[in-house]
CSV table of C-alpha atoms in Angstrom, one decimal:
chain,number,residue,atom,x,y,z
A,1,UNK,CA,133.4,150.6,-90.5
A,2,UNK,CA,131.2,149.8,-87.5
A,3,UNK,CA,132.8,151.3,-84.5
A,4,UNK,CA,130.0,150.3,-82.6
A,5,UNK,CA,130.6,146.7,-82.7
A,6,UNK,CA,132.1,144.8,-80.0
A,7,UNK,CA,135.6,142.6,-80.5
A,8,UNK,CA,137.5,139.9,-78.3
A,9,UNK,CA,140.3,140.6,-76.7
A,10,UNK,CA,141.1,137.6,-74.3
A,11,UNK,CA,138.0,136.9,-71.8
A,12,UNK,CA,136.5,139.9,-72.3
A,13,UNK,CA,134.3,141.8,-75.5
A,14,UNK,CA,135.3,145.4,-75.7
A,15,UNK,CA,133.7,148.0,-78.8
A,16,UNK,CA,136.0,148.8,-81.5
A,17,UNK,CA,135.5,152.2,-80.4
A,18,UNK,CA,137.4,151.9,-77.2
A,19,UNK,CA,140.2,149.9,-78.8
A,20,UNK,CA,140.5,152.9,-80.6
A,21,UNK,CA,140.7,155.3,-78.1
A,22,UNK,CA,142.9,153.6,-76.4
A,23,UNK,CA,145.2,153.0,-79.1
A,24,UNK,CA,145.0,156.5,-79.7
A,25,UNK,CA,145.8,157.8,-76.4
A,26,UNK,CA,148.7,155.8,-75.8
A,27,UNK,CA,150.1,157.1,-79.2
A,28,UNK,CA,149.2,160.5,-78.8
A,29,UNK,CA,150.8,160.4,-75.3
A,30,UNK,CA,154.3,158.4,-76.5
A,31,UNK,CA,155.1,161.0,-79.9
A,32,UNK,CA,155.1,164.1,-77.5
A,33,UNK,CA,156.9,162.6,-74.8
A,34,UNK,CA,159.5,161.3,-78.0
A,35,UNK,CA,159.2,164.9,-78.7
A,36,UNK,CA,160.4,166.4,-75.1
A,37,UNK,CA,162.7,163.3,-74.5
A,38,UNK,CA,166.1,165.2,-75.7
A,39,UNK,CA,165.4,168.6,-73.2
A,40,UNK,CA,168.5,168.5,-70.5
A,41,UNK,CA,167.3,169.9,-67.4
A,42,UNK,CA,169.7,171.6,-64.5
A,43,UNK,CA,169.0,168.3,-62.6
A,44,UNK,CA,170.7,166.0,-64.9
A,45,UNK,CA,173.2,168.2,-65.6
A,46,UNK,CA,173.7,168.8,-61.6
A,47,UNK,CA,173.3,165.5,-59.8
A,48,UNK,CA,172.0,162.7,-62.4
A,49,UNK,CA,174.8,163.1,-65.2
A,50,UNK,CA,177.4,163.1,-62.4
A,51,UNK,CA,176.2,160.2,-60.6
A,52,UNK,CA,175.7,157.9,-63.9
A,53,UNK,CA,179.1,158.8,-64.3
A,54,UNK,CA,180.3,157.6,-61.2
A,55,UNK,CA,178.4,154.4,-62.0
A,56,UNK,CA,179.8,154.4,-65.3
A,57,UNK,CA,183.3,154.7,-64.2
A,58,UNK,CA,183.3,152.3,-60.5
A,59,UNK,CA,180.2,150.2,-60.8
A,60,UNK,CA,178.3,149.1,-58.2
A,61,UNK,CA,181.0,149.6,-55.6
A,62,UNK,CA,180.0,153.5,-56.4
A,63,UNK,CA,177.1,153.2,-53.9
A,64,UNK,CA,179.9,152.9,-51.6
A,65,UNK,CA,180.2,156.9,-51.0
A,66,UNK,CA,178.1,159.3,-50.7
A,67,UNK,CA,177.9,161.0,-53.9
A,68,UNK,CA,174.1,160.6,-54.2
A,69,UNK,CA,171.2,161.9,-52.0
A,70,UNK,CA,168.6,159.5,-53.4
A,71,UNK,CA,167.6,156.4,-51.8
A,72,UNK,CA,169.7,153.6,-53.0
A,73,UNK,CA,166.1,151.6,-54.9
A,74,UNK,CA,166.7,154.4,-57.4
A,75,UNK,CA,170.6,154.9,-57.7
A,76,UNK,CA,170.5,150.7,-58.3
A,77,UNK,CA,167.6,151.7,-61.7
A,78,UNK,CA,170.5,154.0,-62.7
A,79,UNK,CA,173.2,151.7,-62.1
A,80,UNK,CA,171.4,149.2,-64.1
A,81,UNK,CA,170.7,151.9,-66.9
A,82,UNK,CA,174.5,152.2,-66.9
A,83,UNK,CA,174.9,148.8,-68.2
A,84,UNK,CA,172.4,148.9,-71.4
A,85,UNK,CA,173.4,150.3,-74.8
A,86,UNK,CA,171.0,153.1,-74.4
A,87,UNK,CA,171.9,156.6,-74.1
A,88,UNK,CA,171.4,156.9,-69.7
A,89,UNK,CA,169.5,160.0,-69.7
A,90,UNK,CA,167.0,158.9,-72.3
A,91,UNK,CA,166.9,155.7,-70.2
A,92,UNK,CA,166.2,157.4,-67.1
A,93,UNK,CA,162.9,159.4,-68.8
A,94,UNK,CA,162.1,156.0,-70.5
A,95,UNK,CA,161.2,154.2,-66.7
A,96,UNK,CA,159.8,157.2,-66.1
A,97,UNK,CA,157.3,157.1,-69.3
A,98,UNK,CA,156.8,152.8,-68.4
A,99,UNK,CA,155.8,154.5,-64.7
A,100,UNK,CA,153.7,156.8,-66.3
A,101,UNK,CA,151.7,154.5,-68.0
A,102,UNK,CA,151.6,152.3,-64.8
A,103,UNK,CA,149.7,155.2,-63.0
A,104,UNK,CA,147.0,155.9,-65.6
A,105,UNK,CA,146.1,152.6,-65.7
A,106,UNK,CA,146.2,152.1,-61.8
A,107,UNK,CA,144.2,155.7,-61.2
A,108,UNK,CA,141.8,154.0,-64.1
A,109,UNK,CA,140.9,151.1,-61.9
A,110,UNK,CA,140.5,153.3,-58.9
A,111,UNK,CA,137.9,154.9,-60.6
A,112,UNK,CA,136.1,152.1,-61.6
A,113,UNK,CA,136.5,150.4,-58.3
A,114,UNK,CA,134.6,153.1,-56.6
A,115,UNK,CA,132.4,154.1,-60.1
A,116,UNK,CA,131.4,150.3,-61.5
A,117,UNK,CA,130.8,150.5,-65.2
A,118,UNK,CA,132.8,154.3,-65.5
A,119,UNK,CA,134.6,154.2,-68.5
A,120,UNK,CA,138.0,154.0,-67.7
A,121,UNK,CA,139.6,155.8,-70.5
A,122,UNK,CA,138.5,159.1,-69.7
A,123,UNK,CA,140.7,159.0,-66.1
A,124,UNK,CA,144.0,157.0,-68.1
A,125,UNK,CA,143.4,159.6,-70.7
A,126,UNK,CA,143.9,162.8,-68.2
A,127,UNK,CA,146.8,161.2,-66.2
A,128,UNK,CA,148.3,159.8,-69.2
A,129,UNK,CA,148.1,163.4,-71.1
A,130,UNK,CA,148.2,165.6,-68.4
A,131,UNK,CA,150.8,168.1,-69.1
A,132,UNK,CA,152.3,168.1,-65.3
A,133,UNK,CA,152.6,164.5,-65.8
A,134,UNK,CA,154.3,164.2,-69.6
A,135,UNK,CA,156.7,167.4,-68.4
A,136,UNK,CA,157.9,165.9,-65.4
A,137,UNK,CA,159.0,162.6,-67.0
A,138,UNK,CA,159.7,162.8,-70.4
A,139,UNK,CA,161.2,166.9,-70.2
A,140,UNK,CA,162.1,166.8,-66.6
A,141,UNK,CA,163.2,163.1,-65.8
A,142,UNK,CA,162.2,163.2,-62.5
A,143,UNK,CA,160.6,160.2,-60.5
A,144,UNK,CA,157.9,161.2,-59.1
A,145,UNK,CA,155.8,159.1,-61.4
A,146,UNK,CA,157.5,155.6,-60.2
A,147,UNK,CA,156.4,156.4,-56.4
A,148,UNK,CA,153.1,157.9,-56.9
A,149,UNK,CA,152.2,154.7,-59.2
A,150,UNK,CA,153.0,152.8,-55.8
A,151,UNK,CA,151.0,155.3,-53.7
A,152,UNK,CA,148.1,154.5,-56.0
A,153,UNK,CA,148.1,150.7,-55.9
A,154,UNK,CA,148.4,151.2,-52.1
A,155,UNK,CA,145.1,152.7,-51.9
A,156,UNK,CA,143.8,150.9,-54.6
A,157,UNK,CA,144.2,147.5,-52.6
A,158,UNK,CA,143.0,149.7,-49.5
A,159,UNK,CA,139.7,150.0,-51.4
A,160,UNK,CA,139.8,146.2,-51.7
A,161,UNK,CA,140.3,145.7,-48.1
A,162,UNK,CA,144.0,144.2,-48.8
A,163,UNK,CA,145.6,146.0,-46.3
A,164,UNK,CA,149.3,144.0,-46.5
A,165,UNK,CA,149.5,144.3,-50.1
A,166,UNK,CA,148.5,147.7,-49.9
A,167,UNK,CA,151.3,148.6,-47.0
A,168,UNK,CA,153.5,146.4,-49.3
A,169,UNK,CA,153.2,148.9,-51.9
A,170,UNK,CA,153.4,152.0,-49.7
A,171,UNK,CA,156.6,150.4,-48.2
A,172,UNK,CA,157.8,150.7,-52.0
A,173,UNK,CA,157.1,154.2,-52.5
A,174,UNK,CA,158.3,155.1,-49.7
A,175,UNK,CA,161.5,153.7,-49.9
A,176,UNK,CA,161.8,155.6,-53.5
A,177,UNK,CA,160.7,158.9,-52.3
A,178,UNK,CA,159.8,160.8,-49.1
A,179,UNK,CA,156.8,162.7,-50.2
A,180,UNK,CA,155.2,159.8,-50.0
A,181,UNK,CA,154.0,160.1,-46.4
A,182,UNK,CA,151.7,163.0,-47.8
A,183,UNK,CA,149.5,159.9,-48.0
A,184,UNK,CA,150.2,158.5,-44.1
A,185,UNK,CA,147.9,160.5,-42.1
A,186,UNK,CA,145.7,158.4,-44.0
A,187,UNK,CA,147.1,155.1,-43.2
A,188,UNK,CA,147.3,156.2,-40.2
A,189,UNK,CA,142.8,157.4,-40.3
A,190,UNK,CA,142.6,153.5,-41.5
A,191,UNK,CA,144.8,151.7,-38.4
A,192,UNK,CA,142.2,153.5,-35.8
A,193,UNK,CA,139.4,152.5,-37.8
A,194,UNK,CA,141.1,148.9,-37.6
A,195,UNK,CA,141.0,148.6,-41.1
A,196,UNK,CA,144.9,148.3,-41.1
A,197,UNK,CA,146.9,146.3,-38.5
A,198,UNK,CA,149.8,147.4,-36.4
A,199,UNK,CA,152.0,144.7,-37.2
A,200,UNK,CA,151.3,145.6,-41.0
A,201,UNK,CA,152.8,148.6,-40.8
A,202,UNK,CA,156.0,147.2,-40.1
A,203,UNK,CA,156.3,146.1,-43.6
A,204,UNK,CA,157.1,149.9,-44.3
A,205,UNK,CA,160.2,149.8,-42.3
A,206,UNK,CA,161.1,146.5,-43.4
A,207,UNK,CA,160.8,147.2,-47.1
A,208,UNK,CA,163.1,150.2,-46.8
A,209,UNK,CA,165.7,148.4,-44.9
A,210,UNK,CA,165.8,145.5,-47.9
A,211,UNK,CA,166.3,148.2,-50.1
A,212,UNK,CA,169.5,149.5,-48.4
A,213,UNK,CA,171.1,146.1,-48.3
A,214,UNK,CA,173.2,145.9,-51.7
A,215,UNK,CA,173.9,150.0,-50.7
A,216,UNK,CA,175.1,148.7,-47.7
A,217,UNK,CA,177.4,145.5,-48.7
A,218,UNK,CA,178.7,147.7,-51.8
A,219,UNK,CA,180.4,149.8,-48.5
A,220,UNK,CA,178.3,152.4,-47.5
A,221,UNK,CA,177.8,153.3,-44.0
A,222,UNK,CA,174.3,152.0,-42.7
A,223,UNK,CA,173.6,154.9,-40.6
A,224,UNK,CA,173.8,157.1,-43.8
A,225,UNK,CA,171.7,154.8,-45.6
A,226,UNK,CA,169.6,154.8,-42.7
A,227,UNK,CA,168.8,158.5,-42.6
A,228,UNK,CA,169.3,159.1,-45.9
A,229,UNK,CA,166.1,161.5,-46.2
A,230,UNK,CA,167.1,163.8,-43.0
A,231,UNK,CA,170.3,164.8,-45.9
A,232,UNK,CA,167.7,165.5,-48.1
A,233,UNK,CA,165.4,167.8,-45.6
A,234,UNK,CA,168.4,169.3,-44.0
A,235,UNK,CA,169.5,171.6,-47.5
A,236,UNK,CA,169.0,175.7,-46.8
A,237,UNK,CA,166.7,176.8,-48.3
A,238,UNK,CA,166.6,180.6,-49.4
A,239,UNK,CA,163.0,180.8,-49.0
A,240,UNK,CA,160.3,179.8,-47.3
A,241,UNK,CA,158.8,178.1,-50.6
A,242,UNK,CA,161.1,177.0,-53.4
A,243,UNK,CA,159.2,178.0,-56.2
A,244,UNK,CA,155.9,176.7,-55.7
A,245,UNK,CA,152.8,178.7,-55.2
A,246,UNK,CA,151.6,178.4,-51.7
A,247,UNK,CA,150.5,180.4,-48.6
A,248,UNK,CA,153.9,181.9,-48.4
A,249,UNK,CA,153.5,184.0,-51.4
A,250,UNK,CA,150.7,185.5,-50.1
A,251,UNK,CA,152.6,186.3,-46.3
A,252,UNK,CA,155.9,187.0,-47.5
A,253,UNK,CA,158.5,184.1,-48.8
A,254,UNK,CA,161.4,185.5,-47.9
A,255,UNK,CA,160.5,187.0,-44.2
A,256,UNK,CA,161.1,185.5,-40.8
A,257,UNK,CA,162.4,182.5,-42.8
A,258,UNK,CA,163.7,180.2,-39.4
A,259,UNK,CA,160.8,181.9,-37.5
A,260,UNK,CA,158.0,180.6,-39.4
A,261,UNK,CA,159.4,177.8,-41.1
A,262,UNK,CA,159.9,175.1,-38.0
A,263,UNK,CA,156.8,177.0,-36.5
A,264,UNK,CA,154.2,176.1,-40.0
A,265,UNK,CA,155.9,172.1,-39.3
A,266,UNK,CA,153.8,172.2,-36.0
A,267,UNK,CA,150.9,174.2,-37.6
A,268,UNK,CA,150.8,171.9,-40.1
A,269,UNK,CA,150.9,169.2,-38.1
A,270,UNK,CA,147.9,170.8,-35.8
A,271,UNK,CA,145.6,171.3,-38.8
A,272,UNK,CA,146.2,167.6,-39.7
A,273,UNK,CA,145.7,166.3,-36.4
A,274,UNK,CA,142.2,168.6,-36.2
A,275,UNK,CA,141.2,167.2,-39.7
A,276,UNK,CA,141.6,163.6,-39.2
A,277,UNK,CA,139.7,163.9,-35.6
A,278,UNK,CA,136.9,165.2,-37.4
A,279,UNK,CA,136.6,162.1,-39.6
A,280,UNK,CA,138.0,159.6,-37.3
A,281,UNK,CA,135.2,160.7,-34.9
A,282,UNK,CA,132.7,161.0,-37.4
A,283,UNK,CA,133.2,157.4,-39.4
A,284,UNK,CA,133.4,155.7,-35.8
A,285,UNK,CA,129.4,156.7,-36.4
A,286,UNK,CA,129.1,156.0,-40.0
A,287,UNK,CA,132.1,153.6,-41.4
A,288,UNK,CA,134.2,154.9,-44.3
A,289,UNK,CA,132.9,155.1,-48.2
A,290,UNK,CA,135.2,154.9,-50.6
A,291,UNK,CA,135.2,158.4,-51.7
A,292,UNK,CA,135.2,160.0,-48.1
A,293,UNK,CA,138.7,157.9,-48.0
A,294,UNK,CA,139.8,159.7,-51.2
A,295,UNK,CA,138.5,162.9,-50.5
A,296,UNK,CA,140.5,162.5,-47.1
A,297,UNK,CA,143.3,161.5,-48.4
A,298,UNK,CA,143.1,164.4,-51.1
A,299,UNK,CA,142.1,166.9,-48.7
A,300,UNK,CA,145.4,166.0,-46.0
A,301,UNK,CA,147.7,166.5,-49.4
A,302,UNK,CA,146.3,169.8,-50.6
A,303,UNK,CA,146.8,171.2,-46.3
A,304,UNK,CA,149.9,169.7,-46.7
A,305,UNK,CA,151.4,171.2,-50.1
A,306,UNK,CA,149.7,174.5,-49.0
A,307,UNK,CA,151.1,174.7,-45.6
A,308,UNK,CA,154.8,173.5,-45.5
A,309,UNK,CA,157.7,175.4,-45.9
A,310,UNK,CA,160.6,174.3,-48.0
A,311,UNK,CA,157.9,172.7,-50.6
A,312,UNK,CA,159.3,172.7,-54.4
A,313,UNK,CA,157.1,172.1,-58.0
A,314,UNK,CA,156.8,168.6,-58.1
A,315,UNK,CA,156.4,167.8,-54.4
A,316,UNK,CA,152.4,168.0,-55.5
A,317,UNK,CA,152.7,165.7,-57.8
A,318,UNK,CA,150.4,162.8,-55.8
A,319,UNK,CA,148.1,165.2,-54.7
A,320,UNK,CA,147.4,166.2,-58.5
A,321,UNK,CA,147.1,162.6,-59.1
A,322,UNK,CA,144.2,162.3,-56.3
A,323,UNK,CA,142.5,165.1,-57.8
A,324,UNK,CA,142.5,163.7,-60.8
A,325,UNK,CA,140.3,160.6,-58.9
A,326,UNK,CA,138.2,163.2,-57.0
A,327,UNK,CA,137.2,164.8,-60.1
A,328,UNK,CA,136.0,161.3,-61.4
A,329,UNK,CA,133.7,160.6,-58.0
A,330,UNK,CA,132.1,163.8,-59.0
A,331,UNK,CA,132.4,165.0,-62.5
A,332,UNK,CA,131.1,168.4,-61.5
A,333,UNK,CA,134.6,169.0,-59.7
A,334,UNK,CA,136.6,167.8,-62.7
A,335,UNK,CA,137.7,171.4,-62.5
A,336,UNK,CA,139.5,170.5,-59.1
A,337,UNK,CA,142.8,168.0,-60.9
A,338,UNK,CA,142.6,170.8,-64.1
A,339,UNK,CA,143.4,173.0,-62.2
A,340,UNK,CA,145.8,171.4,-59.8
A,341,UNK,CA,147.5,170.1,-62.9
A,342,UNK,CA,147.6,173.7,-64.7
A,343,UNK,CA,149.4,174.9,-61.8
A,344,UNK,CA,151.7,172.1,-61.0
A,345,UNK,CA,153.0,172.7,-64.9
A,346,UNK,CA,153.1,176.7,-64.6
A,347,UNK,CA,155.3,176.1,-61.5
A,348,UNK,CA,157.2,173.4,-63.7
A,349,UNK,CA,157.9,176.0,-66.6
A,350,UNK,CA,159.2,178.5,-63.7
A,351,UNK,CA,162.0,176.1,-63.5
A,352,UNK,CA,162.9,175.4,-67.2
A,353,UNK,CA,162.9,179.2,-67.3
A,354,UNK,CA,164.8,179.5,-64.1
A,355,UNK,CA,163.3,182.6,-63.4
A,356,UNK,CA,159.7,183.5,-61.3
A,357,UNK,CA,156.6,183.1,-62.8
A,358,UNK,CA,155.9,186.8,-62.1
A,359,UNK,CA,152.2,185.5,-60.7
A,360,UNK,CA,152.6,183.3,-58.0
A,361,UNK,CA,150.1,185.2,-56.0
A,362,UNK,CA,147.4,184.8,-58.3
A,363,UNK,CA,148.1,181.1,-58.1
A,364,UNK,CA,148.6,180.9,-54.3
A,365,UNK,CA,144.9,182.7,-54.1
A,366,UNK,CA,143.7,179.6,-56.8
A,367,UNK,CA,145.6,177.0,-53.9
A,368,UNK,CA,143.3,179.2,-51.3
A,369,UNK,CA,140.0,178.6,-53.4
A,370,UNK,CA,140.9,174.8,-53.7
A,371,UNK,CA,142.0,174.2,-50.0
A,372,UNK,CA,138.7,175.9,-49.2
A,373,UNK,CA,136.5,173.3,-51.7
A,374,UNK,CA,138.1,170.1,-50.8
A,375,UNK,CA,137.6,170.8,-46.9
A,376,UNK,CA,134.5,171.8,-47.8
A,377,UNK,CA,133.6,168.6,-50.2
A,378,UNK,CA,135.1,166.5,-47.3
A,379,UNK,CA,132.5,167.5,-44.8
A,380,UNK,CA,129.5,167.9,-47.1
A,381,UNK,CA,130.6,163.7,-48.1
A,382,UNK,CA,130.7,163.1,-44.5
A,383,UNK,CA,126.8,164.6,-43.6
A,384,UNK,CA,125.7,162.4,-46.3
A,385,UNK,CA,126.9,159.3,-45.3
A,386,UNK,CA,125.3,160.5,-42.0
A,387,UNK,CA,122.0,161.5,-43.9
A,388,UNK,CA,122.3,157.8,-45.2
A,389,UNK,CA,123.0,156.1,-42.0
A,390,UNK,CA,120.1,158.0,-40.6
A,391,UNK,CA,117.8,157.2,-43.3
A,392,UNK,CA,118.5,153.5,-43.3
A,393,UNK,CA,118.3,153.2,-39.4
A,394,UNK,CA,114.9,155.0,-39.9
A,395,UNK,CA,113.9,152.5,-42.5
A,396,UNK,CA,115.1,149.6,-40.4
A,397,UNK,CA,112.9,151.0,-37.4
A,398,UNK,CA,110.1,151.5,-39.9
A,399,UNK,CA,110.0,147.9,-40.9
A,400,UNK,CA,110.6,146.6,-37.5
């Protein structure tokens, strides 16, 4: 057999080889999520058995009360999961899985919208595979894919200067999930550079308040609905991190816990404020490339995972997916999403253990090193775009 030779597959001729792969991949990814599917995690048997019971029993009219601390976009998937002959936890990891595929293929043509002619089955093949990624929807049956998928076509459509579209789908992550706006300092970096209008940002609010509507005519209250995610922020927290490896294992997690924890909120905020002067006032002299964006917006995620308080395992699970894209700009950093993604699934196992990983230090000092090289990555990008801009201005003057 020739793998070598090329084949049609609608307009375009792709080699037998690549079919293959991707063939491959996709079955390779699907038998061990088939594999993890039946694992019951303390989640559904806490909130998401309970609430598909609800459903179950009242219908729709259940999204009446507040049982649920999800955003109502995601309690109407389960209601809907309700009404299929399909076993509802199974279902839930199955959109999940459909969500997972949708970001390896989006993250794909990220790559090759900033890498033309980069073969996008290497980046499908990490997101698809990555263990983080299979763990958390097929084992877990969290979410976290179906938001980040959004966040990703957001800045995809950002890279192809459709700024609506791309607020569109920000609007939609963010009216799943709130660690969305780990991406909106960028958003924000983008409206000052005029590359996003003001009065597209208020698809964001509109989006989320469409969402809420059949919450709200099923009964519930629309302030609740309205500030559903200050419920969700507001839980006490015994520590200053909830099992995830970040700067507070290294200064104590379980000191000074009201002290520091509204106190890193502001420092936080500070360091993001200082970081997005720097390239604000810095592409204001030589524009924006593609990868300074992503670098950016992978740098702002990495401050903000290390940084916060009250940050669980999966609440970096759009910054892995970033790294993952960084690694691809520069396949010399492909250790950056490896090991992003190794310690996103060490934090994950911590849970299914429900004990400590008896390390976390050694992977807060790993969160150190990486902080330290995307920072670092950010500003070396930036001096060569200025080392560009300089060298084509000198050319210009050279010809004039």
């Amino acid at each position: 057999m020739d793998l070598s030779r090329r084949i049609k597959l609608g307009k375009k001729e792709i080699q037998l080889l690549d079919v293959l792969m991707a063939f491959g991949l996709l079955a390779a990814g699907l038998l061990v999520r088939i594999c993890l599917a039946g694992y019951r995690s303390g989640d559904w048997e806490v909130f998401l058995e309970p609430w598909t019971n609800q459903l179950k029993q009242h219908g729709f009219r259940a999204l009446a009360t507040g049982f649920y601390n999800y955003t109502p976009i995601y309690m109407y998937i389960l209601w809907f999961l309700t009404l299929l002959p399909v076993d509802t936890l199974l279902g839930i990891k199955a959109v999940s899985v459909i969500f997972d595929f949708i970001l390896a293929v989006t993250v794909a043509k990220i790559v090759t919208e900033i890498k033309p002619g980069a073969n996008p089955l290497l980046p499908f093949g990490i997101v698809w595979l990555a263990p983080a990624v299979i763990s958390n929807s097929s084992m877990w049956g969290q979410c976290d894919a179906i938001y980040t998928a959004f966040v990703m076509l957001c800045l995809l459509y950002l890279l192809r200067d459709k700024s609506a579209k791309a607020m569109l789908f920000f609007g939609i992550a963010f009216a799943i999930k709130l660690q969305s706006i780990f991406f909106a300092p960028i958003l924000v970096l983008l409206f000052f550079l005029k590359k996003i209008r003001f009065r597209e940002f208020l698809i964001i609010p509109a989006v989320y308040l469409v969402s809420i509507i059949p919450a709200f005519l099923a009964g519930r209250p629309f302030r609740e609905l309205l500030l559903i995610y200050l419920g969700q922020t507001a839980g006490d927290n015994p520590t200053l991190s909830v099992i995830y490896p970040n700067i507070y294992y290294l200064i104590g997690n379980d000191v000074y816990l009201e002290v520091y924890g509204k106190a890193a909120i502001c420092f936080t905020m500070g360091v993001l404020l200082v970081l997005l002067y720097y390239v604000l006032k810095k592409a204001y002299q030589t524009g924006l490339s593609a990868k300074v964006l992503v670098t950016a917006a992978l740098a702002c995620g990495t401050l903000v995972v290390f940084l916060l308080p009250s940050m669980r395992e999966r609440y970096s699970y759009m910054v892995d997916i970033l790294a993952v894209i960084y690694g691809f700009m520069n396949l010399k950093k492909l250790y950056v999403p490896l090991a992003r993604i190794t310690i996103s699934f060490m934090a994950y196992t911590t849970y299914y253990r429900y004990g400590m990983y008896t390390s976390y230090e050694v992977l807060a000092c790993v969160q150190v090193f990486l902080v330290v090289e995307i920072v670092y990555s950010l500003i070396n990008g930036i001096k060569e775009e200025e080392c560009r801009e300089k060298s084509g201005n000198h050319e210009v003057r050279q010809e004039g």
